[in-house]
């Protein structure tokens, strides 16, 4: 099932092993991938191609949902909790099918204010 595959790949992108591996990131991210992080930081794969190390984090994922945009494009949404800071974020990712492989094209995280958690 596609939702299970995309959720596994989202979870993989939260692991130190994947986040610090240029090879694994290339496998999961499109060449034109970009992110608007919950910190407000912009990340572009092309700008970070030399190292493609997006750092270590300790967060968990919950409330995963997947919506089909079109046959080869899906939108994943979920919630994360950062165990170091206690911050909750709402996250969304656009995944595209590139030559039979599902890859993340875009990601955004938005911090949930403590009063709304």
mmCIF file of N, CA and C in Angstrom:
data_model
loop_
_atom_site.group_PDB
_atom_site.id
_atom_site.type_symbol
_atom_site.label_atom_id
_atom_site.label_comp_id
_atom_site.label_asym_id
_atom_site.label_seq_id
_atom_site.Cartn_x
_atom_site.Cartn_y
_atom_site.Cartn_z
ATOM 1 N N UNK A 1 0.842 -1.179 0.000
ATOM 2 C CA UNK A 1 0.000 0.000 0.000
ATOM 3 C C UNK A 1 0.891 1.248 0.000
ATOM 4 N N UNK A 2 0.510 2.226 -0.810
ATOM 5 C CA UNK A 2 1.337 3.418 -0.975
ATOM 6 C C UNK A 2 1.493 4.201 0.328
ATOM 7 N N UNK A 3 0.429 4.335 1.098
ATOM 8 C CA UNK A 3 0.509 5.091 2.360
ATOM 9 C C UNK A 3 1.560 4.482 3.284
ATOM 10 N N UNK A 4 1.630 3.156 3.349
ATOM 11 C CA UNK A 4 2.626 2.494 4.201
ATOM 12 C C UNK A 4 4.046 2.788 3.716
ATOM 13 N N UNK A 5 4.249 2.739 2.401
ATOM 14 C CA UNK A 5 5.571 3.016 1.834
ATOM 15 C C UNK A 5 6.006 4.449 2.146
ATOM 16 N N UNK A 6 5.131 5.411 1.891
ATOM 17 C CA UNK A 6 5.491 6.815 2.118
ATOM 18 C C UNK A 6 5.726 7.063 3.607
ATOM 19 N N UNK A 7 4.909 6.484 4.477
ATOM 20 C CA UNK A 7 5.136 6.661 5.914
ATOM 21 C C UNK A 7 6.486 6.068 6.329
ATOM 22 N N UNK A 8 6.837 4.893 5.816
ATOM 23 C CA UNK A 8 8.162 4.298 6.122
ATOM 24 C C UNK A 8 9.283 5.223 5.662
ATOM 25 N N UNK A 9 9.128 5.817 4.483
ATOM 26 C CA UNK A 9 10.165 6.709 3.964
ATOM 27 C C UNK A 9 10.225 7.999 4.781
ATOM 28 N N UNK A 10 9.083 8.523 5.205
ATOM 29 C CA UNK A 10 9.078 9.705 6.091
ATOM 30 C C UNK A 10 9.802 9.370 7.394
ATOM 31 N N UNK A 11 9.491 8.217 7.968
ATOM 32 C CA UNK A 11 10.148 7.805 9.222
ATOM 33 C C UNK A 11 11.653 7.624 9.013
ATOM 34 N N UNK A 12 12.042 7.072 7.868
ATOM 35 C CA UNK A 12 13.472 6.897 7.572
ATOM 36 C C UNK A 12 14.179 8.249 7.541
ATOM 37 N N UNK A 13 13.502 9.261 6.996
ATOM 38 C CA UNK A 13 14.108 10.594 6.919
ATOM 39 C C UNK A 13 14.265 11.253 8.288
ATOM 40 N N UNK A 14 13.699 10.674 9.316
ATOM 41 C CA UNK A 14 13.863 11.188 10.678
ATOM 42 C C UNK A 14 15.026 10.514 11.406
ATOM 43 N N UNK A 15 15.639 9.510 10.785
ATOM 44 C CA UNK A 15 16.728 8.782 11.443
ATOM 45 C C UNK A 15 18.079 9.425 11.149
ATOM 46 N N UNK A 16 18.966 9.344 12.109
ATOM 47 C CA UNK A 16 20.322 9.871 11.927
ATOM 48 C C UNK A 16 21.020 9.165 10.774
ATOM 49 N N UNK A 17 20.821 7.861 10.665
ATOM 50 C CA UNK A 17 21.462 7.076 9.605
ATOM 51 C C UNK A 17 21.153 7.645 8.221
ATOM 52 N N UNK A 18 19.907 7.989 7.972
ATOM 53 C CA UNK A 18 19.521 8.519 6.665
ATOM 54 C C UNK A 18 19.879 9.995 6.551
ATOM 55 N N UNK A 19 19.616 10.771 7.574
ATOM 56 C CA UNK A 19 19.832 12.225 7.525
ATOM 57 C C UNK A 19 21.294 12.596 7.323
ATOM 58 N N UNK A 20 22.209 11.710 7.695
ATOM 59 C CA UNK A 20 23.638 11.997 7.549
ATOM 60 C C UNK A 20 24.278 11.228 6.391
ATOM 61 N N UNK A 21 23.454 10.601 5.552
ATOM 62 C CA UNK A 21 23.969 9.811 4.435
ATOM 63 C C UNK A 21 23.583 10.441 3.099
ATOM 64 N N UNK A 22 24.537 11.056 2.409
ATOM 65 C CA UNK A 22 24.224 11.634 1.092
ATOM 66 C C UNK A 22 23.612 10.615 0.130
ATOM 67 N N UNK A 23 24.074 9.374 0.183
ATOM 68 C CA UNK A 23 23.560 8.345 -0.719
ATOM 69 C C UNK A 23 22.089 8.049 -0.434
ATOM 70 N N UNK A 24 21.747 7.886 0.831
ATOM 71 C CA UNK A 24 20.363 7.583 1.173
ATOM 72 C C UNK A 24 19.451 8.784 0.925
ATOM 73 N N UNK A 25 19.947 9.987 1.161
ATOM 74 C CA UNK A 25 19.147 11.166 0.874
ATOM 75 C C UNK A 25 18.892 11.306 -0.625
ATOM 76 N N UNK A 26 19.890 11.010 -1.444
ATOM 77 C CA UNK A 26 19.693 11.054 -2.894
ATOM 78 C C UNK A 26 18.621 10.057 -3.332
ATOM 79 N N UNK A 27 18.569 8.928 -2.648
ATOM 80 C CA UNK A 27 17.582 7.894 -2.974
ATOM 81 C C UNK A 27 16.161 8.350 -2.632
ATOM 82 N N UNK A 28 16.016 9.177 -1.602
ATOM 83 C CA UNK A 28 14.686 9.570 -1.117
ATOM 84 C C UNK A 28 14.231 10.963 -1.542
ATOM 85 N N UNK A 29 15.156 11.810 -1.993
ATOM 86 C CA UNK A 29 14.815 13.190 -2.343
ATOM 87 C C UNK A 29 15.026 13.431 -3.837
ATOM 88 N N UNK A 30 14.125 14.210 -4.452
ATOM 89 C CA UNK A 30 14.309 14.557 -5.858
ATOM 90 C C UNK A 30 15.509 15.490 -6.007
ATOM 91 N N UNK A 31 16.000 15.613 -7.223
ATOM 92 C CA UNK A 31 17.130 16.508 -7.483
ATOM 93 C C UNK A 31 16.786 17.959 -7.163
ATOM 94 N N UNK A 32 15.515 18.326 -7.304
ATOM 95 C CA UNK A 32 15.095 19.704 -7.052
ATOM 96 C C UNK A 32 14.357 19.860 -5.719
ATOM 97 N N UNK A 33 14.600 18.948 -4.797
ATOM 98 C CA UNK A 33 13.974 19.001 -3.471
ATOM 99 C C UNK A 33 14.279 20.323 -2.763
ATOM 100 N N UNK A 34 13.270 20.840 -2.032
ATOM 101 C CA UNK A 34 13.521 21.958 -1.128
ATOM 102 C C UNK A 34 12.605 21.836 0.081
ATOM 103 N N UNK A 35 13.023 22.471 1.157
ATOM 104 C CA UNK A 35 12.314 22.397 2.431
ATOM 105 C C UNK A 35 12.235 23.768 3.073
ATOM 106 N N UNK A 36 11.094 24.017 3.685
ATOM 107 C CA UNK A 36 10.943 25.151 4.591
ATOM 108 C C UNK A 36 10.807 24.514 5.969
ATOM 109 N N UNK A 37 11.876 24.547 6.733
ATOM 110 C CA UNK A 37 11.900 23.867 8.020
ATOM 111 C C UNK A 37 11.081 24.578 9.080
ATOM 112 N N UNK A 38 10.782 23.866 10.143
ATOM 113 C CA UNK A 38 10.019 24.456 11.244
ATOM 114 C C UNK A 38 10.792 25.603 11.896
ATOM 115 N N UNK A 39 12.097 25.629 11.688
ATOM 116 C CA UNK A 39 12.926 26.720 12.210
ATOM 117 C C UNK A 39 12.866 27.955 11.313
ATOM 118 N N UNK A 40 12.260 27.803 10.130
ATOM 119 C CA UNK A 40 12.239 28.883 9.145
ATOM 120 C C UNK A 40 13.391 28.783 8.161
ATOM 121 N N UNK A 41 14.294 27.859 8.399
ATOM 122 C CA UNK A 41 15.453 27.663 7.527
ATOM 123 C C UNK A 41 15.023 27.046 6.198
ATOM 124 N N UNK A 42 15.574 27.572 5.117
ATOM 125 C CA UNK A 42 15.332 27.004 3.789
ATOM 126 C C UNK A 42 16.473 26.043 3.463
ATOM 127 N N UNK A 43 16.118 24.894 2.936
ATOM 128 C CA UNK A 43 17.107 23.892 2.549
ATOM 129 C C UNK A 43 16.822 23.470 1.124
ATOM 130 N N UNK A 44 17.864 23.511 0.286
ATOM 131 C CA UNK A 44 17.739 23.083 -1.097
ATOM 132 C C UNK A 44 18.731 21.959 -1.330
ATOM 133 N N UNK A 45 18.280 20.893 -1.953
ATOM 134 C CA UNK A 45 19.195 19.788 -2.216
ATOM 135 C C UNK A 45 20.344 20.238 -3.103
ATOM 136 N N UNK A 46 20.078 21.037 -4.118
ATOM 137 C CA UNK A 46 21.137 21.466 -5.031
ATOM 138 C C UNK A 46 22.197 22.289 -4.305
ATOM 139 N N UNK A 47 21.785 23.093 -3.338
ATOM 140 C CA UNK A 47 22.744 23.925 -2.597
ATOM 141 C C UNK A 47 23.568 23.106 -1.620
ATOM 142 N N UNK A 48 23.049 21.954 -1.217
ATOM 143 C CA UNK A 48 23.720 21.135 -0.216
ATOM 144 C C UNK A 48 24.204 19.809 -0.801
ATOM 145 N N UNK A 49 24.331 19.745 -2.105
ATOM 146 C CA UNK A 49 24.650 18.486 -2.773
ATOM 147 C C UNK A 49 25.995 17.909 -2.353
ATOM 148 N N UNK A 50 26.946 18.756 -1.998
ATOM 149 C CA UNK A 50 28.280 18.258 -1.651
ATOM 150 C C UNK A 50 28.237 17.382 -0.402
ATOM 151 N N UNK A 51 27.542 17.831 0.627
ATOM 152 C CA UNK A 51 27.492 17.045 1.854
ATOM 153 C C UNK A 51 26.137 16.388 2.066
ATOM 154 N N UNK A 52 25.063 17.064 1.722
ATOM 155 C CA UNK A 52 23.694 16.583 1.912
ATOM 156 C C UNK A 52 23.524 15.927 3.275
ATOM 157 N N UNK A 53 24.048 16.542 4.287
ATOM 158 C CA UNK A 53 23.870 16.085 5.663
ATOM 159 C C UNK A 53 22.895 17.059 6.310
ATOM 160 N N UNK A 54 21.647 16.600 6.563
ATOM 161 C CA UNK A 54 20.651 17.516 7.111
ATOM 162 C C UNK A 54 20.536 17.419 8.624
ATOM 163 N N UNK A 55 21.501 16.741 9.231
ATOM 164 C CA UNK A 55 21.626 16.790 10.680
ATOM 165 C C UNK A 55 20.856 15.743 11.449
ATOM 166 N N UNK A 56 21.227 15.634 12.685
ATOM 167 C CA UNK A 56 20.632 14.659 13.593
ATOM 168 C C UNK A 56 19.492 15.308 14.374
ATOM 169 N N UNK A 57 18.399 14.576 14.501
ATOM 170 C CA UNK A 57 17.259 15.031 15.282
ATOM 171 C C UNK A 57 16.697 13.856 16.073
ATOM 172 N N UNK A 58 15.916 14.148 17.078
ATOM 173 C CA UNK A 58 15.277 13.098 17.887
ATOM 174 C C UNK A 58 13.794 13.424 17.992
ATOM 175 N N UNK A 59 13.055 13.087 16.924
ATOM 176 C CA UNK A 59 11.631 13.363 16.913
ATOM 177 C C UNK A 59 10.847 12.114 16.533
ATOM 178 N N UNK A 60 9.599 12.091 16.949
ATOM 179 C CA UNK A 60 8.718 10.990 16.577
ATOM 180 C C UNK A 60 7.568 11.522 15.742
ATOM 181 N N UNK A 61 7.034 10.653 14.915
ATOM 182 C CA UNK A 61 5.981 10.978 13.966
ATOM 183 C C UNK A 61 4.677 10.334 14.424
ATOM 184 N N UNK A 62 3.555 11.062 14.280
ATOM 185 C CA UNK A 62 2.232 10.509 14.572
ATOM 186 C C UNK A 62 1.206 11.119 13.630
ATOM 187 N N UNK A 63 0.008 10.573 13.657
ATOM 188 C CA UNK A 63 -1.130 11.104 12.892
ATOM 189 C C UNK A 63 -0.842 11.223 11.396
ATOM 190 N N UNK A 64 -0.197 10.207 10.843
ATOM 191 C CA UNK A 64 0.162 10.223 9.423
ATOM 192 C C UNK A 64 -1.078 10.069 8.548
ATOM 193 N N UNK A 65 -1.119 10.854 7.470
ATOM 194 C CA UNK A 65 -2.201 10.774 6.496
ATOM 195 C C UNK A 65 -1.619 11.012 5.105
ATOM 196 N N UNK A 66 -2.221 10.374 4.113
ATOM 197 C CA UNK A 66 -1.751 10.527 2.735
ATOM 198 C C UNK A 66 -2.942 10.812 1.829
ATOM 199 N N UNK A 67 -2.799 11.837 0.992
ATOM 200 C CA UNK A 67 -3.831 12.217 0.033
ATOM 201 C C UNK A 67 -3.231 12.183 -1.370
ATOM 202 N N UNK A 68 -3.958 11.613 -2.301
ATOM 203 C CA UNK A 68 -3.511 11.591 -3.691
ATOM 204 C C UNK A 68 -3.851 12.921 -4.349
ATOM 205 N N UNK A 69 -2.848 13.550 -4.942
ATOM 206 C CA UNK A 69 -3.043 14.792 -5.680
ATOM 207 C C UNK A 69 -3.323 14.451 -7.144
ATOM 208 N N UNK A 70 -2.508 13.569 -7.682
ATOM 209 C CA UNK A 70 -2.730 12.958 -8.996
ATOM 210 C C UNK A 70 -1.994 11.636 -8.980
ATOM 211 N N UNK A 71 -2.064 10.853 -10.052
ATOM 212 C CA UNK A 71 -1.528 9.489 -10.033
ATOM 213 C C UNK A 71 -0.093 9.393 -9.536
ATOM 214 N N UNK A 72 0.735 10.358 -9.873
ATOM 215 C CA UNK A 72 2.150 10.276 -9.521
ATOM 216 C C UNK A 72 2.575 11.337 -8.512
ATOM 217 N N UNK A 73 1.600 11.928 -7.793
ATOM 218 C CA UNK A 73 1.892 12.958 -6.792
ATOM 219 C C UNK A 73 0.983 12.741 -5.582
ATOM 220 N N UNK A 74 1.598 12.690 -4.383
ATOM 221 C CA UNK A 74 0.816 12.556 -3.159
ATOM 222 C C UNK A 74 1.278 13.577 -2.133
ATOM 223 N N UNK A 75 0.361 13.905 -1.213
ATOM 224 C CA UNK A 75 0.637 14.831 -0.124
ATOM 225 C C UNK A 75 0.563 14.061 1.183
ATOM 226 N N UNK A 76 1.663 14.055 1.921
ATOM 227 C CA UNK A 76 1.710 13.424 3.244
ATOM 228 C C UNK A 76 1.619 14.520 4.301
ATOM 229 N N UNK A 77 0.804 14.289 5.321
ATOM 230 C CA UNK A 77 0.737 15.220 6.449
ATOM 231 C C UNK A 77 0.848 14.412 7.729
ATOM 232 N N UNK A 78 1.474 15.017 8.737
ATOM 233 C CA UNK A 78 1.641 14.345 10.019
ATOM 234 C C UNK A 78 2.084 15.331 11.080
ATOM 235 N N UNK A 79 2.231 14.829 12.266
ATOM 236 C CA UNK A 79 2.615 15.623 13.437
ATOM 237 C C UNK A 79 3.917 15.038 13.978
ATOM 238 N N UNK A 80 4.805 15.900 14.450
ATOM 239 C CA UNK A 80 6.030 15.412 15.086
ATOM 240 C C UNK A 80 6.194 16.039 16.462
ATOM 241 N N UNK A 81 6.932 15.318 17.301
ATOM 242 C CA UNK A 81 7.327 15.855 18.603
ATOM 243 C C UNK A 81 8.829 15.747 18.717
ATOM 244 N N UNK A 82 9.466 16.866 18.997
ATOM 245 C CA UNK A 82 10.915 16.926 19.175
ATOM 246 C C UNK A 82 11.211 16.601 20.632
ATOM 247 N N UNK A 83 11.925 15.510 20.860
ATOM 248 C CA UNK A 83 12.188 15.056 22.231
ATOM 249 C C UNK A 83 13.224 15.911 22.955
ATOM 250 N N UNK A 84 14.026 16.640 22.214
ATOM 251 C CA UNK A 84 15.019 17.508 22.852
ATOM 252 C C UNK A 84 14.374 18.802 23.364
ATOM 253 N N UNK A 85 13.400 19.328 22.594
ATOM 254 C CA UNK A 85 12.805 20.622 22.954
ATOM 255 C C UNK A 85 11.357 20.528 23.423
ATOM 256 N N UNK A 86 10.709 19.395 23.141
ATOM 257 C CA UNK A 86 9.293 19.245 23.463
ATOM 258 C C UNK A 86 8.378 19.916 22.453
ATOM 259 N N UNK A 87 8.943 20.516 21.410
ATOM 260 C CA UNK A 87 8.125 21.220 20.418
ATOM 261 C C UNK A 87 7.331 20.240 19.556
ATOM 262 N N UNK A 88 6.116 20.637 19.258
ATOM 263 C CA UNK A 88 5.234 19.906 18.347
ATOM 264 C C UNK A 88 5.215 20.677 17.028
ATOM 265 N N UNK A 89 5.252 19.939 15.926
ATOM 266 C CA UNK A 89 5.175 20.574 14.608
ATOM 267 C C UNK A 89 4.188 19.810 13.732
ATOM 268 N N UNK A 90 3.493 20.545 12.898
ATOM 269 C CA UNK A 90 2.681 19.954 11.840
ATOM 270 C C UNK A 90 3.540 19.964 10.589
ATOM 271 N N UNK A 91 3.527 18.857 9.865
ATOM 272 C CA UNK A 91 4.428 18.727 8.717
ATOM 273 C C UNK A 91 3.665 18.259 7.489
ATOM 274 N N UNK A 92 4.157 18.690 6.340
ATOM 275 C CA UNK A 92 3.588 18.238 5.070
ATOM 276 C C UNK A 92 4.725 18.012 4.081
ATOM 277 N N UNK A 93 4.521 17.006 3.236
ATOM 278 C CA UNK A 93 5.517 16.656 2.226
ATOM 279 C C UNK A 93 4.805 16.308 0.933
ATOM 280 N N UNK A 94 5.389 16.720 -0.158
ATOM 281 C CA UNK A 94 4.905 16.309 -1.469
ATOM 282 C C UNK A 94 5.876 15.259 -2.000
ATOM 283 N N UNK A 95 5.311 14.104 -2.357
ATOM 284 C CA UNK A 95 6.069 12.993 -2.912
ATOM 285 C C UNK A 95 5.666 12.789 -4.362
ATOM 286 N N UNK A 96 6.658 12.539 -5.225
ATOM 287 C CA UNK A 96 6.400 12.309 -6.644
ATOM 288 C C UNK A 96 7.025 10.982 -7.064
ATOM 289 N N UNK A 97 6.405 10.346 -8.032
ATOM 290 C CA UNK A 97 6.931 9.100 -8.558
ATOM 291 C C UNK A 97 7.874 9.433 -9.703
ATOM 292 N N UNK A 98 9.159 9.123 -9.500
ATOM 293 C CA UNK A 98 10.198 9.396 -10.492
ATOM 294 C C UNK A 98 10.756 8.057 -10.959
ATOM 295 N N UNK A 99 10.439 7.685 -12.182
ATOM 296 C CA UNK A 99 10.919 6.426 -12.757
ATOM 297 C C UNK A 99 10.641 5.237 -11.842
ATOM 298 N N UNK A 100 9.429 5.185 -11.287
ATOM 299 C CA UNK A 100 9.033 4.056 -10.454
ATOM 300 C C UNK A 100 9.449 4.154 -9.002
ATOM 301 N N UNK A 101 10.135 5.223 -8.605
ATOM 302 C CA UNK A 101 10.579 5.425 -7.225
ATOM 303 C C UNK A 101 9.868 6.642 -6.641
ATOM 304 N N UNK A 102 9.295 6.492 -5.445
ATOM 305 C CA UNK A 102 8.668 7.629 -4.771
ATOM 306 C C UNK A 102 9.732 8.434 -4.045
ATOM 307 N N UNK A 103 9.797 9.744 -4.392
ATOM 308 C CA UNK A 103 10.801 10.634 -3.805
ATOM 309 C C UNK A 103 10.119 11.908 -3.301
ATOM 310 N N UNK A 104 10.679 12.458 -2.233
ATOM 311 C CA UNK A 104 10.151 13.691 -1.680
ATOM 312 C C UNK A 104 10.623 14.867 -2.524
ATOM 313 N N UNK A 105 9.670 15.721 -2.917
ATOM 314 C CA UNK A 105 9.975 16.915 -3.723
ATOM 315 C C UNK A 105 9.994 18.171 -2.863
ATOM 316 N N UNK A 106 9.115 18.198 -1.821
ATOM 317 C CA UNK A 106 8.970 19.388 -0.988
ATOM 318 C C UNK A 106 8.576 18.959 0.424
ATOM 319 N N UNK A 107 9.058 19.707 1.408
ATOM 320 C CA UNK A 107 8.687 19.456 2.801
ATOM 321 C C UNK A 107 8.568 20.789 3.539
ATOM 322 N N UNK A 108 7.579 20.863 4.445
ATOM 323 C CA UNK A 108 7.434 22.038 5.294
ATOM 324 C C UNK A 108 7.024 21.610 6.683
ATOM 325 N N UNK A 109 7.624 22.278 7.681
ATOM 326 C CA UNK A 109 7.246 22.059 9.068
ATOM 327 C C UNK A 109 6.798 23.369 9.688
ATOM 328 N N UNK A 110 5.725 23.310 10.474
ATOM 329 C CA UNK A 110 5.193 24.494 11.142
ATOM 330 C C UNK A 110 5.049 24.190 12.626
ATOM 331 N N UNK A 111 5.705 24.964 13.463
ATOM 332 C CA UNK A 111 5.628 24.784 14.910
ATOM 333 C C UNK A 111 4.211 25.088 15.406
ATOM 334 N N UNK A 112 3.709 24.219 16.277
ATOM 335 C CA UNK A 112 2.426 24.447 16.928
ATOM 336 C C UNK A 112 2.710 25.216 18.209
ATOM 337 N N UNK A 113 2.099 26.385 18.396
ATOM 338 C CA UNK A 113 2.328 27.147 19.624
ATOM 339 C C UNK A 113 1.956 26.310 20.852
ATOM 340 N N UNK A 114 2.707 26.436 21.955
ATOM 341 C CA UNK A 114 2.429 25.638 23.151
ATOM 342 C C UNK A 114 0.977 25.734 23.622
ATOM 343 N N UNK A 115 0.345 26.852 23.412
ATOM 344 C CA UNK A 115 -1.037 27.033 23.859
ATOM 345 C C UNK A 115 -2.024 26.174 23.033
ATOM 346 N N UNK A 116 -1.574 25.621 21.875
ATOM 347 C CA UNK A 116 -2.463 24.838 21.022
ATOM 348 C C UNK A 116 -2.087 23.370 20.956
ATOM 349 N N UNK A 117 -1.144 22.910 21.783
ATOM 350 C CA UNK A 117 -0.729 21.514 21.727
ATOM 351 C C UNK A 117 -1.630 20.602 22.503
#
